[in-house]
Coordinates of C-alpha atoms and ligand atoms in Angstrom, one line a residue:
Chain A
M854 CA -11.1 13.3 -71.6
D855 CA -14.4 11.5 -71.8
L856 CA -15.1 8.1 -70.2
V857 CA -14.2 6.0 -73.2
E858 CA -10.9 7.8 -73.7
V859 CA -10.0 7.4 -70.1
A860 CA -11.0 3.7 -70.2
K861 CA -8.9 3.1 -73.4
K862 CA -5.9 4.6 -71.6
L863 CA -6.4 2.4 -68.6
F864 CA -6.7 -0.8 -70.7
D865 CA -3.4 0.2 -72.3
E866 CA -1.9 0.5 -68.9
G867 CA -2.9 -3.0 -67.9
V868 CA -6.4 -2.8 -66.4
E869 CA -8.1 -6.1 -67.3
V870 CA -11.7 -5.3 -66.8
I871 CA -13.7 -2.2 -66.1
I872 CA -16.9 -2.4 -64.2
G873 CA -19.1 0.4 -65.6
Y874 CA -22.4 1.2 -67.1
Q875 CA -23.7 0.5 -70.6
G876 CA -26.9 1.6 -72.5
N877 CA -28.7 4.9 -72.7
F878 CA -32.3 4.4 -71.4
N879 CA -31.8 0.7 -70.6
V880 CA -28.8 1.2 -68.4
K881 CA -27.1 -2.0 -67.2
P882 CA -23.8 -2.8 -65.5
I883 CA -21.1 -4.1 -67.8
F884 CA -17.8 -5.9 -67.0
A885 CA -16.0 -4.4 -70.0
K886 CA -12.9 -6.0 -71.5
A887 CA -10.7 -3.9 -73.8
N888 CA -12.7 -4.8 -76.9
E889 CA -15.9 -3.5 -75.4
V890 CA -14.6 -0.2 -74.3
D891 CA -17.0 1.8 -76.6
K892 CA -19.9 0.5 -74.8
L893 CA -19.1 2.4 -71.6
T894 CA -21.4 5.3 -70.8
F895 CA -22.5 7.5 -68.0
N896 CA -25.8 9.4 -67.8
P897 CA -28.3 10.5 -65.2
L898 CA -29.9 7.0 -65.3
C899 CA -26.7 5.3 -64.0
I900 CA -28.1 4.6 -60.6
Y901 CA -26.4 1.4 -59.6
N902 CA -23.6 1.4 -57.1
L903 CA -21.1 -0.8 -59.0
T904 CA -18.8 -1.2 -56.0
N905 CA -21.0 -4.1 -54.9
Y906 CA -19.3 -6.3 -57.5
L907 CA -15.9 -5.8 -55.9
T908 CA -16.8 -7.9 -53.0
M909 CA -18.2 -10.8 -55.0
E910 CA -16.5 -13.9 -53.6
G911 CA -13.1 -14.4 -55.1
F912 CA -13.5 -11.7 -57.7
V913 CA -10.6 -9.4 -56.8
D914 CA -8.3 -12.4 -56.4
K915 CA -9.0 -13.6 -59.9
V916 CA -8.3 -10.3 -61.7
D917 CA -5.1 -8.4 -61.6
K918 CA -6.3 -4.9 -61.9
I919 CA -10.0 -3.8 -62.0
G920 CA -11.3 -0.5 -63.0
V921 CA -14.6 0.6 -61.5
V922 CA -16.7 3.6 -62.3
V923 CA -18.0 5.5 -59.3
K924 CA -20.2 8.5 -58.6
G925 CA -19.6 10.6 -55.5
C926 CA -21.8 8.5 -53.2
D927 CA -20.4 5.2 -54.6
S928 CA -16.9 6.4 -54.0
K929 CA -17.6 6.5 -50.3
T930 CA -18.2 2.8 -50.4
I931 CA -14.6 2.3 -51.7
L932 CA -13.2 4.2 -48.8
Q933 CA -15.2 2.1 -46.3
L934 CA -14.2 -1.1 -48.0
L935 CA -10.6 -0.1 -47.9
D936 CA -11.0 0.7 -44.2
E937 CA -12.2 -2.8 -43.7
N938 CA -9.4 -4.4 -45.7
A939 CA -11.9 -5.9 -48.1
F940 CA -9.2 -5.7 -50.8
S941 CA -5.9 -4.0 -51.4
R942 CA -5.8 -0.5 -52.9
D943 CA -3.5 -1.4 -55.7
K944 CA -6.0 -4.0 -57.1
I945 CA -8.4 -1.3 -58.2
V946 CA -8.4 1.8 -60.4
V947 CA -11.1 4.1 -59.3
I948 CA -12.7 6.0 -62.2
G949 CA -14.4 8.9 -60.5
I950 CA -17.3 10.9 -62.0
P951 CA -18.3 14.2 -60.5
C952 CA -22.0 13.7 -60.5
N953 CA -24.9 16.1 -61.0
G954 CA -27.4 13.6 -59.6
V955 CA -29.3 10.6 -60.9
I956 CA -33.0 10.5 -61.5
D957 CA -36.0 8.4 -60.7
V958 CA -36.8 6.9 -64.1
N959 CA -40.5 6.4 -63.2
K960 CA -40.9 10.1 -63.1
I961 CA -40.0 10.6 -66.8
V962 CA -41.6 7.5 -68.3
E963 CA -45.1 9.0 -68.2
E964 CA -44.1 11.7 -70.6
I965 CA -41.6 10.0 -72.8
G966 CA -43.2 6.6 -73.1
E967 CA -42.1 3.1 -72.3
F968 CA -38.8 1.6 -73.5
R969 CA -40.5 -0.5 -76.2
E970 CA -41.6 2.6 -78.0
F971 CA -38.1 3.6 -79.0
K972 CA -34.7 2.1 -79.6
D973 CA -32.1 2.5 -76.9
N974 CA -29.6 4.1 -79.2
E975 CA -32.1 6.7 -80.2
F976 CA -32.4 7.9 -76.7
K977 CA -30.3 10.8 -75.3
I978 CA -30.4 12.2 -71.8
K979 CA -28.2 14.9 -70.1
W980 CA -28.2 17.7 -67.5
E981 CA -28.3 21.2 -68.7
G982 CA -28.0 23.4 -65.7
D983 CA -31.0 22.8 -63.5
E984 CA -32.9 21.0 -66.3
L985 CA -32.8 17.5 -67.6
V986 CA -32.9 17.3 -71.3
V987 CA -34.2 14.1 -72.9
E988 CA -34.3 13.5 -76.7
V989 CA -36.2 10.6 -78.0
N990 CA -38.3 9.7 -81.1
G991 CA -37.2 13.0 -82.6
K992 CA -38.8 14.9 -79.8
S993 CA -37.1 16.8 -77.0
Y994 CA -38.3 17.0 -73.4
K995 CA -37.3 19.1 -70.4
F996 CA -37.7 18.3 -66.7
P997 CA -36.9 20.5 -63.7
K998 CA -34.2 19.0 -61.5
D999 CA -36.1 19.1 -58.3
K1000 CA -39.0 17.1 -59.6
I1001 CA -37.1 14.0 -60.8
L1002 CA -33.9 13.8 -58.7
L1003 CA -33.6 10.8 -56.4
E1004 CA -34.1 11.6 -52.8
K1005 CA -30.6 10.8 -51.9
C1006 CA -29.2 13.2 -54.5
K1007 CA -31.3 16.0 -53.0
V1008 CA -29.3 15.7 -49.8
C1009 CA -26.0 14.6 -51.4
E1010 CA -23.0 16.0 -49.6
T1011 CA -20.4 14.4 -51.9
P1012 CA -21.2 14.8 -55.6
N1013 CA -17.4 14.7 -56.2
P1014 CA -15.7 11.3 -55.7
V1015 CA -13.9 11.2 -52.3
V1016 CA -11.4 8.8 -53.7
Y1017 CA -10.3 8.4 -57.3
D1018 CA -7.4 7.6 -59.6
V1019 CA -8.7 9.2 -62.7
L1020 CA -11.4 11.8 -63.0
V1021 CA -13.9 12.1 -65.9
G1022 CA -15.1 15.6 -66.3
N1023 CA -14.6 18.6 -63.9
L1024 CA -15.1 18.7 -60.2
I1025 CA -18.4 20.2 -59.1
Q1026 CA -18.0 23.4 -57.1
Q1027 CA -21.0 23.2 -54.8
P1028 CA -22.3 20.2 -53.0
H1029 CA -25.9 19.8 -53.9
R1030 CA -27.4 20.1 -50.5
K1031 CA -26.9 19.1 -46.9
E1032 CA -28.1 16.1 -45.0
E1033 CA -30.3 17.3 -42.2
F1034 CA -32.1 14.1 -41.4
K1035 CA -35.4 15.7 -42.2
A1036 CA -37.3 12.4 -42.8
V1037 CA -35.9 10.9 -39.6
K1038 CA -36.9 13.9 -37.6
E1039 CA -40.4 13.7 -39.0
I1040 CA -40.8 10.2 -37.7
E1041 CA -39.2 11.2 -34.4
S1042 CA -41.8 13.9 -33.9
L1043 CA -44.6 11.3 -33.9
S1044 CA -45.9 9.7 -30.7
L1045 CA -44.7 6.2 -29.7
E1046 CA -47.9 4.6 -30.8
Q1047 CA -47.9 6.4 -34.1
R1048 CA -44.4 5.3 -34.8
W1049 CA -45.3 1.7 -34.0
E1050 CA -48.3 1.9 -36.3
F1051 CA -46.1 3.4 -39.1
W1052 CA -43.4 0.7 -38.7
I1053 CA -45.6 -2.3 -38.3
K1054 CA -47.3 -1.5 -41.6
E1055 CA -43.8 -1.4 -43.2
F1056 CA -42.3 -4.4 -41.5
E1057 CA -45.4 -6.5 -42.2
K1058 CA -44.9 -5.9 -45.9
C1059 CA -41.3 -7.3 -45.9
I1060 CA -41.1 -10.7 -47.7
R1061 CA -37.6 -11.3 -46.5
C1062 CA -36.2 -11.7 -50.0
Y1063 CA -32.9 -10.2 -48.7
A1064 CA -32.5 -8.3 -51.9
C1065 CA -31.6 -5.3 -49.7
R1066 CA -28.8 -7.2 -48.1
N1067 CA -27.6 -8.7 -51.4
V1068 CA -27.4 -5.4 -53.2
C1069 CA -25.6 -3.6 -50.3
P1070 CA -22.0 -3.2 -51.2
L1071 CA -21.1 -3.3 -47.5
C1072 CA -23.1 -6.5 -46.7
Y1073 CA -20.4 -8.9 -47.8
C1074 CA -19.7 -11.1 -44.9
E1075 CA -18.9 -14.7 -46.0
S1076 CA -20.9 -16.0 -43.1
C1077 CA -24.0 -13.9 -42.6
V1078 CA -25.7 -14.0 -39.3
L1079 CA -29.0 -14.5 -41.1
E1080 CA -27.9 -17.8 -42.4
R1081 CA -26.5 -19.0 -39.1
L1082 CA -28.5 -21.9 -37.5
E1083 CA -26.6 -22.2 -34.2
P1084 CA -27.5 -19.9 -32.6
E1085 CA -30.4 -18.9 -34.8
F1086 CA -30.9 -15.3 -34.0
V1087 CA -33.3 -14.7 -36.8
R1088 CA -35.7 -17.4 -37.8
R1089 CA -36.6 -18.0 -41.4
A1090 CA -40.3 -17.4 -40.7
V1091 CA -41.7 -14.4 -42.5
R1092 CA -43.8 -12.7 -39.9
L1093 CA -43.8 -9.4 -38.0
D1094 CA -41.5 -10.3 -35.1
E1095 CA -38.8 -12.0 -37.2
N1096 CA -39.0 -9.2 -39.7
I1097 CA -38.4 -6.7 -37.0
A1098 CA -35.4 -8.7 -35.8
Y1099 CA -34.1 -8.8 -39.3
H1100 CA -34.4 -5.1 -39.8
L1101 CA -32.9 -4.1 -36.5
I1102 CA -30.0 -6.4 -37.1
R1103 CA -29.4 -5.3 -40.7
A1104 CA -29.4 -1.6 -39.7
Y1105 CA -27.1 -2.3 -36.8
H1106 CA -24.6 -4.2 -38.9
L1107 CA -24.4 -1.1 -41.1
A1108 CA -24.0 1.3 -38.2
N1109 CA -21.2 3.7 -39.0
R1110 CA -20.6 1.9 -42.3
C1111 CA -23.6 2.6 -44.4
V1112 CA -22.6 5.2 -47.0
G1113 CA -26.2 6.1 -47.9
C1114 CA -26.0 4.9 -51.5
G1115 CA -29.7 4.1 -51.3
E1116 CA -29.4 0.8 -53.2
C1117 CA -31.2 -1.2 -50.5
E1118 CA -34.3 1.0 -50.8
R1119 CA -34.2 1.0 -54.5
V1120 CA -34.3 -2.8 -54.9
C1121 CA -36.9 -3.5 -52.3
P1122 CA -39.9 -5.0 -54.1
V1123 CA -42.3 -3.7 -51.5
N1124 CA -40.8 -0.3 -51.0
L1125 CA -39.7 -0.4 -47.4
P1126 CA -38.2 2.9 -46.4
L1127 CA -34.9 1.4 -45.5
S1128 CA -33.0 4.6 -45.8
L1129 CA -35.0 5.9 -42.9
L1130 CA -33.6 3.2 -40.6
N1131 CA -30.1 3.6 -42.0
K1132 CA -30.2 7.3 -41.5
K1133 CA -31.6 7.0 -38.0
V1134 CA -28.7 4.8 -37.0
A1135 CA -26.2 7.1 -38.8
K1136 CA -27.7 10.1 -36.8
E1137 CA -27.5 8.3 -33.5
V1138 CA -24.0 6.9 -34.0
K1139 CA -22.9 10.4 -34.8
D1140 CA -24.7 11.8 -31.8
L1141 CA -23.3 9.2 -29.4
G1142 CA -19.8 10.0 -30.7
F1143 CA -19.1 6.3 -31.1
S1144 CA -17.7 6.4 -34.6
E1145 CA -14.1 6.7 -33.6
F1146 CA -14.5 4.0 -31.0
L1147 CA -16.4 1.7 -33.4
K1148 CA -13.9 1.7 -36.2
P1149 CA -11.2 -0.7 -35.2
I1150 CA -13.5 -3.2 -33.6
E1151 CA -16.8 -3.4 -35.4
V1152 CA -16.2 -4.4 -38.9
G1153 CA -19.2 -6.6 -39.1
R1154 CA -17.6 -10.0 -39.9
Chain B
M4 CA -44.3 -10.2 -14.4
G5 CA -42.2 -10.9 -17.4
K6 CA -39.2 -13.0 -18.0
V7 CA -35.8 -11.2 -17.5
I8 CA -32.6 -12.3 -19.1
V9 CA -29.6 -10.8 -17.4
F10 CA -26.2 -11.1 -19.1
C11 CA -23.5 -10.8 -16.4
C12 CA -19.8 -10.5 -17.0
D13 CA -17.5 -12.4 -14.7
A14 CA -17.2 -9.5 -12.3
A15 CA -20.9 -8.9 -12.0
Y16 CA -21.6 -12.6 -11.8
Y17 CA -19.3 -13.0 -8.8
G18 CA -21.0 -10.0 -7.3
L19 CA -24.4 -11.7 -7.6
N20 CA -23.0 -14.9 -6.2
M21 CA -21.6 -13.2 -3.2
V22 CA -25.0 -11.9 -2.2
S23 CA -27.0 -15.0 -3.1
K24 CA -27.5 -15.9 0.5
L25 CA -28.7 -12.4 1.4
I26 CA -31.2 -11.7 -1.3
E27 CA -33.1 -14.0 -3.6
L28 CA -33.7 -13.4 -7.3
P29 CA -37.2 -13.8 -8.7
E30 CA -37.9 -17.0 -10.6
D31 CA -38.3 -15.2 -13.9
V32 CA -34.8 -14.0 -13.9
E33 CA -32.4 -16.0 -15.9
V34 CA -28.7 -15.2 -15.4
V35 CA -26.4 -15.8 -18.3
R36 CA -22.8 -15.6 -17.5
V37 CA -20.4 -14.3 -20.1
P38 CA -16.7 -13.7 -19.9
C39 CA -17.2 -10.1 -20.9
L40 CA -20.1 -7.9 -21.8
G41 CA -18.4 -7.0 -25.0
R42 CA -19.2 -10.5 -26.1
V43 CA -22.9 -10.1 -25.9
E44 CA -24.1 -9.8 -29.4
F45 CA -26.7 -7.2 -30.4
E46 CA -28.5 -10.1 -32.2
A47 CA -28.8 -12.0 -28.9
V48 CA -30.4 -9.1 -27.2
V49 CA -32.8 -8.5 -30.1
R50 CA -33.7 -12.2 -30.1
A51 CA -34.4 -12.2 -26.3
L52 CA -36.6 -9.1 -26.8
L53 CA -38.6 -10.8 -29.5
D54 CA -39.0 -13.9 -27.4
S55 CA -40.7 -11.5 -25.0
A56 CA -38.0 -11.3 -22.4
N57 CA -36.7 -8.0 -20.9
V58 CA -32.9 -7.8 -21.0
V59 CA -30.3 -6.5 -18.6
L60 CA -26.6 -6.3 -19.4
A61 CA -24.6 -6.0 -16.2
G62 CA -20.8 -5.6 -16.3
C63 CA -17.8 -3.6 -15.2
H64 CA -17.7 0.1 -14.9
E65 CA -16.6 1.7 -18.0
N66 CA -13.0 2.4 -17.2
N67 CA -12.6 -0.7 -15.1
C68 CA -13.2 -3.4 -17.7
K69 CA -10.6 -6.0 -17.6
N70 CA -10.9 -6.3 -21.3
I71 CA -10.5 -2.6 -21.7
D72 CA -13.4 -1.9 -24.2
G73 CA -16.0 -4.6 -23.4
S74 CA -18.1 -2.5 -21.1
R75 CA -18.0 0.5 -23.4
L76 CA -19.0 -1.6 -26.3
A77 CA -21.9 -3.0 -24.4
K78 CA -23.0 0.4 -23.4
M79 CA -22.8 1.6 -27.0
R80 CA -24.8 -1.4 -28.3
V81 CA -27.5 -1.0 -25.7
E82 CA -27.8 2.7 -26.2
L83 CA -28.0 2.4 -29.9
L84 CA -30.6 -0.4 -29.6
R85 CA -32.7 1.6 -27.2
R86 CA -32.8 4.5 -29.6
M87 CA -33.7 2.2 -32.5
L88 CA -36.4 0.6 -30.5
E89 CA -37.8 4.0 -29.7
F90 CA -37.7 4.9 -33.3
V91 CA -39.8 2.0 -34.4
G92 CA -42.2 2.6 -31.6
M93 CA -41.1 -0.1 -29.1
D94 CA -40.5 0.2 -25.4
A95 CA -36.9 1.1 -25.0
D96 CA -36.9 0.5 -21.3
R97 CA -37.1 -3.2 -21.9
V98 CA -33.3 -3.1 -22.3
K99 CA -30.9 -1.8 -19.6
H100 CA -27.2 -1.6 -19.2
L101 CA -25.9 -1.5 -15.7
E102 CA -22.3 -0.9 -14.5
I103 CA -21.7 -3.4 -11.7
S104 CA -18.5 -4.2 -10.0
T105 CA -17.8 -7.4 -8.0
Y106 CA -18.7 -5.5 -4.9
E107 CA -22.1 -4.2 -6.1
G108 CA -23.9 -7.5 -6.3
L109 CA -26.5 -6.2 -3.9
K110 CA -27.3 -3.3 -6.1
L111 CA -27.7 -5.6 -9.1
A112 CA -29.9 -8.0 -7.2
E113 CA -32.1 -5.2 -5.9
F114 CA -32.4 -3.8 -9.4
L115 CA -33.4 -7.2 -10.8
N116 CA -36.1 -7.6 -8.3
E117 CA -37.5 -4.2 -9.2
F118 CA -37.1 -4.8 -12.9
A119 CA -38.8 -8.1 -12.9
A120 CA -41.8 -6.6 -11.1
R121 CA -42.2 -4.1 -13.8
Ligands
SF4_218 S1 -26.0 10.7 -54.1 FE1 -24.6 12.3 -54.9 S2 -23.1 11.3 -56.0 FE2 -24.7 9.8 -55.6 S3 -25.9 9.8 -57.4 FE3 -26.8 11.3 -56.1 S4 -25.8 13.2 -56.6 FE4 -24.6 11.6 -57.5
SF4_219 S1 -35.7 -6.0 -50.1 FE1 -37.6 -5.3 -49.0 S2 -38.9 -7.1 -49.0 FE2 -36.8 -7.9 -49.5 S3 -35.9 -8.3 -47.4 FE3 -35.3 -6.2 -47.9 S4 -36.9 -5.0 -46.9 FE4 -37.7 -7.1 -47.1
SF4_220 S1 -27.4 -0.1 -46.3 FE1 -28.3 0.6 -48.2 S2 -27.7 2.8 -48.4 FE2 -26.4 1.8 -46.9 S3 -24.6 1.1 -48.0 FE3 -26.0 -0.6 -47.9 S4 -27.2 -0.4 -49.8 FE4 -26.2 1.6 -49.5

């Protein structure tokens, strides 16, 4: 069954709304009702982690049953959210998509042209083995997978959803690759001074828009420490020291929780390498063997 | 000499108190008493560091914490923070975790004297 058929069946079974993707080139999230079911799509440009919407204030309480479309990585968020009792399992229907990877759109725009040069419905994109095939304006383009895949997909350990109620398509036999913390190790191999130089350049860029926090599906505390005034652990000032405080605290709050969906890094307007910090924390938490100990206590409220 | 903020759990605090007539703490050392080290937020330690203080967390031995997990939690936080600091090129030795029972006040006071002289 394809996505639309699956969705139709779910609507018949009483799902009120499905959070999914719409569009071909111009991919956007959609909160589809039964009459919009035909709009649902999935393609290698469906980058967003839609589970972020599940923790919008009051959302799950207002709707009886919500369907949500997840890729492998996104599905890990659901497990984590359930672990934290963010909502009850029977509220949501997980529509899992075994995923061949999503791509960095900037890497194909150069060849195929900008969006304004074609109509969205004249654009087709799909994986064919290790190649991405794009059809637009009557022309067909091919791109090798390694060149255009997002970094996170290159080290994805879970292309198959780790939790789902219905599956669209067949399970993928091989995980793409293994996370070996390459980028983290590269930084670790620098001297202390070099690391400091590297990071101040990054931290200085941060404009503290908090987009990285807002987009994170696991940053959903009703009262965020960044908005607390008494005590004011992080001041509002946008300068190096406060930025460092922000980034240490953000990464710490996601210790043992971050699922590596890469959304924070994607939305950052100044391209901070946030995954690097997240991964470092993930690596150390693993190394320290604290994950089991952390679980029941540290839920980041 | 820099400022030192030392978070002490009840046990370590009594320890320090007991030896206060024997050994003096440097002026720059500010003792903050907390019921349990597990209560000391990561954020508070980061804040102190950025306000250019060095930080010590002193509390019960790992398996002797009256709140069971407090000491282990503190140890975990400090160790993780130290590794993060190192990663971004900061001096990890500005944060220390010490296991101090009520009867080890002297050890703590001596350590603080050394640490403040750093
Ligand atoms: S990280 Fe894995 S599941 Fe997520 S988009 Fe990339 S390949 Fe798909
Ligand atoms: S999205 Fe980027 S600029 Fe905005 S707060 Fe996060 S790191 Fe800073
Ligand atoms: S910190 Fe970034 S990578 Fe981790 S779960 Fe949040 S958005 Fe995803």
